[in-house]
Amino acid sequence: MGGEDPMQARPRLSIVIPAYHEEARLRACLESALDYLARTGTETEVLVVDDGSTDGTAPIVESLATGRRRDGRLEIRVLRNGRNRGKGYSIKHGVLMARGDLVLISDADFSTPIDELPLLLRAVEEGGHPIAIGSRGLRESRIVRRQAVWRETMGRAFNVLVRALTRLPFHDTQCGFKLMRRLEVLPLFRAARIERFAYDVEILYLARKAGIRVAELPVLWRNAEGSKVNALVDPLNMLKDVVRVLVRDRLGRYGAIGRPPAAAGIK
């Protein structure tokens, strides 16, 4: 037993990081997060999902994995999409491949730093919420470095429209820092179809259908340059995707999610 590899057992935490052309900032951001995880001693797998990058994104992850192999509590892997599929697809890929009891979804730039994780952990492990999402939209949220005014305005307008269309109560669905109990959210990700930036809305919408409690928590957030969002095209496409979620739900395309066990054929 003394020689047992702790990562052969299921890790406590999986971190899923979608990455597309992140060569310029990925190493420093990942190293900072890995240092934090090493200090905590939590058995963790880090899954970086390379979304068809043509730069050095994947080699950077592989070199970090080689350098950290002596730490038996940390496992780092790169997963590859065959081509560029989008943030939502990449996160779904990572979540479906994850093995941890808990899954943290984080942006590659860690705009919300990894040391905000304990706040979400308390909500999931002690507060009875299978999903905890970081939020920039609450009064207690700490915005260290703001986005450009036009981008903040665009984000607020999107959130207002999301709340009006879906009746979701959240002040910020798009913050890239979310913690989930893996087994409880797997059905949501298997049913999800949104492949790009509005994936968050679909998962939270499905969570409500399934009766899964979600905690929205104020986090520290700092803007990092290099956003992949096209300010002219993507907001419209995101709204189209939100409408597609509603239409898909109306047509019954989400299967048994949210249906009573008898109606879903479950005994």
Coordinates of N, CA and C in Angstrom, one line a residue, residues 17 44 80 82 115 123 128 132 219 259 264:
I17 N -10.0 23.3 -18.3 CA -9.6 24.6 -18.8 C -9.6 24.6 -20.4
T44 N -5.5 16.2 -7.6 CA -6.2 17.0 -8.6 C -5.7 16.5 -10.0
R80 N -7.3 17.1 -26.9 CA -7.3 17.8 -28.2 C -8.7 17.6 -28.9
G82 N -10.4 17.8 -32.5 CA -9.9 17.6 -33.8 C -9.7 18.9 -34.6
D115 N -7.1 30.8 -6.0 CA -7.3 30.9 -4.6 C -8.7 31.3 -4.1
A123 N -19.6 26.3 -0.6 CA -21.0 26.2 -1.0 C -21.4 24.8 -1.5
G128 N -24.7 22.5 0.4 CA -25.7 21.7 -0.2 C -26.1 22.1 -1.6
A132 N -21.8 25.7 -7.9 CA -21.5 27.0 -7.4 C -20.8 27.8 -8.5
V219 N -16.9 36.9 -6.5 CA -15.5 36.5 -6.5 C -14.7 37.7 -6.9
R259 N -38.0 15.9 -15.9 CA -39.3 15.2 -16.0 C -39.4 14.3 -14.7
A264 N -40.3 9.9 -17.1 CA -39.0 9.7 -17.7 C -38.7 8.2 -17.9

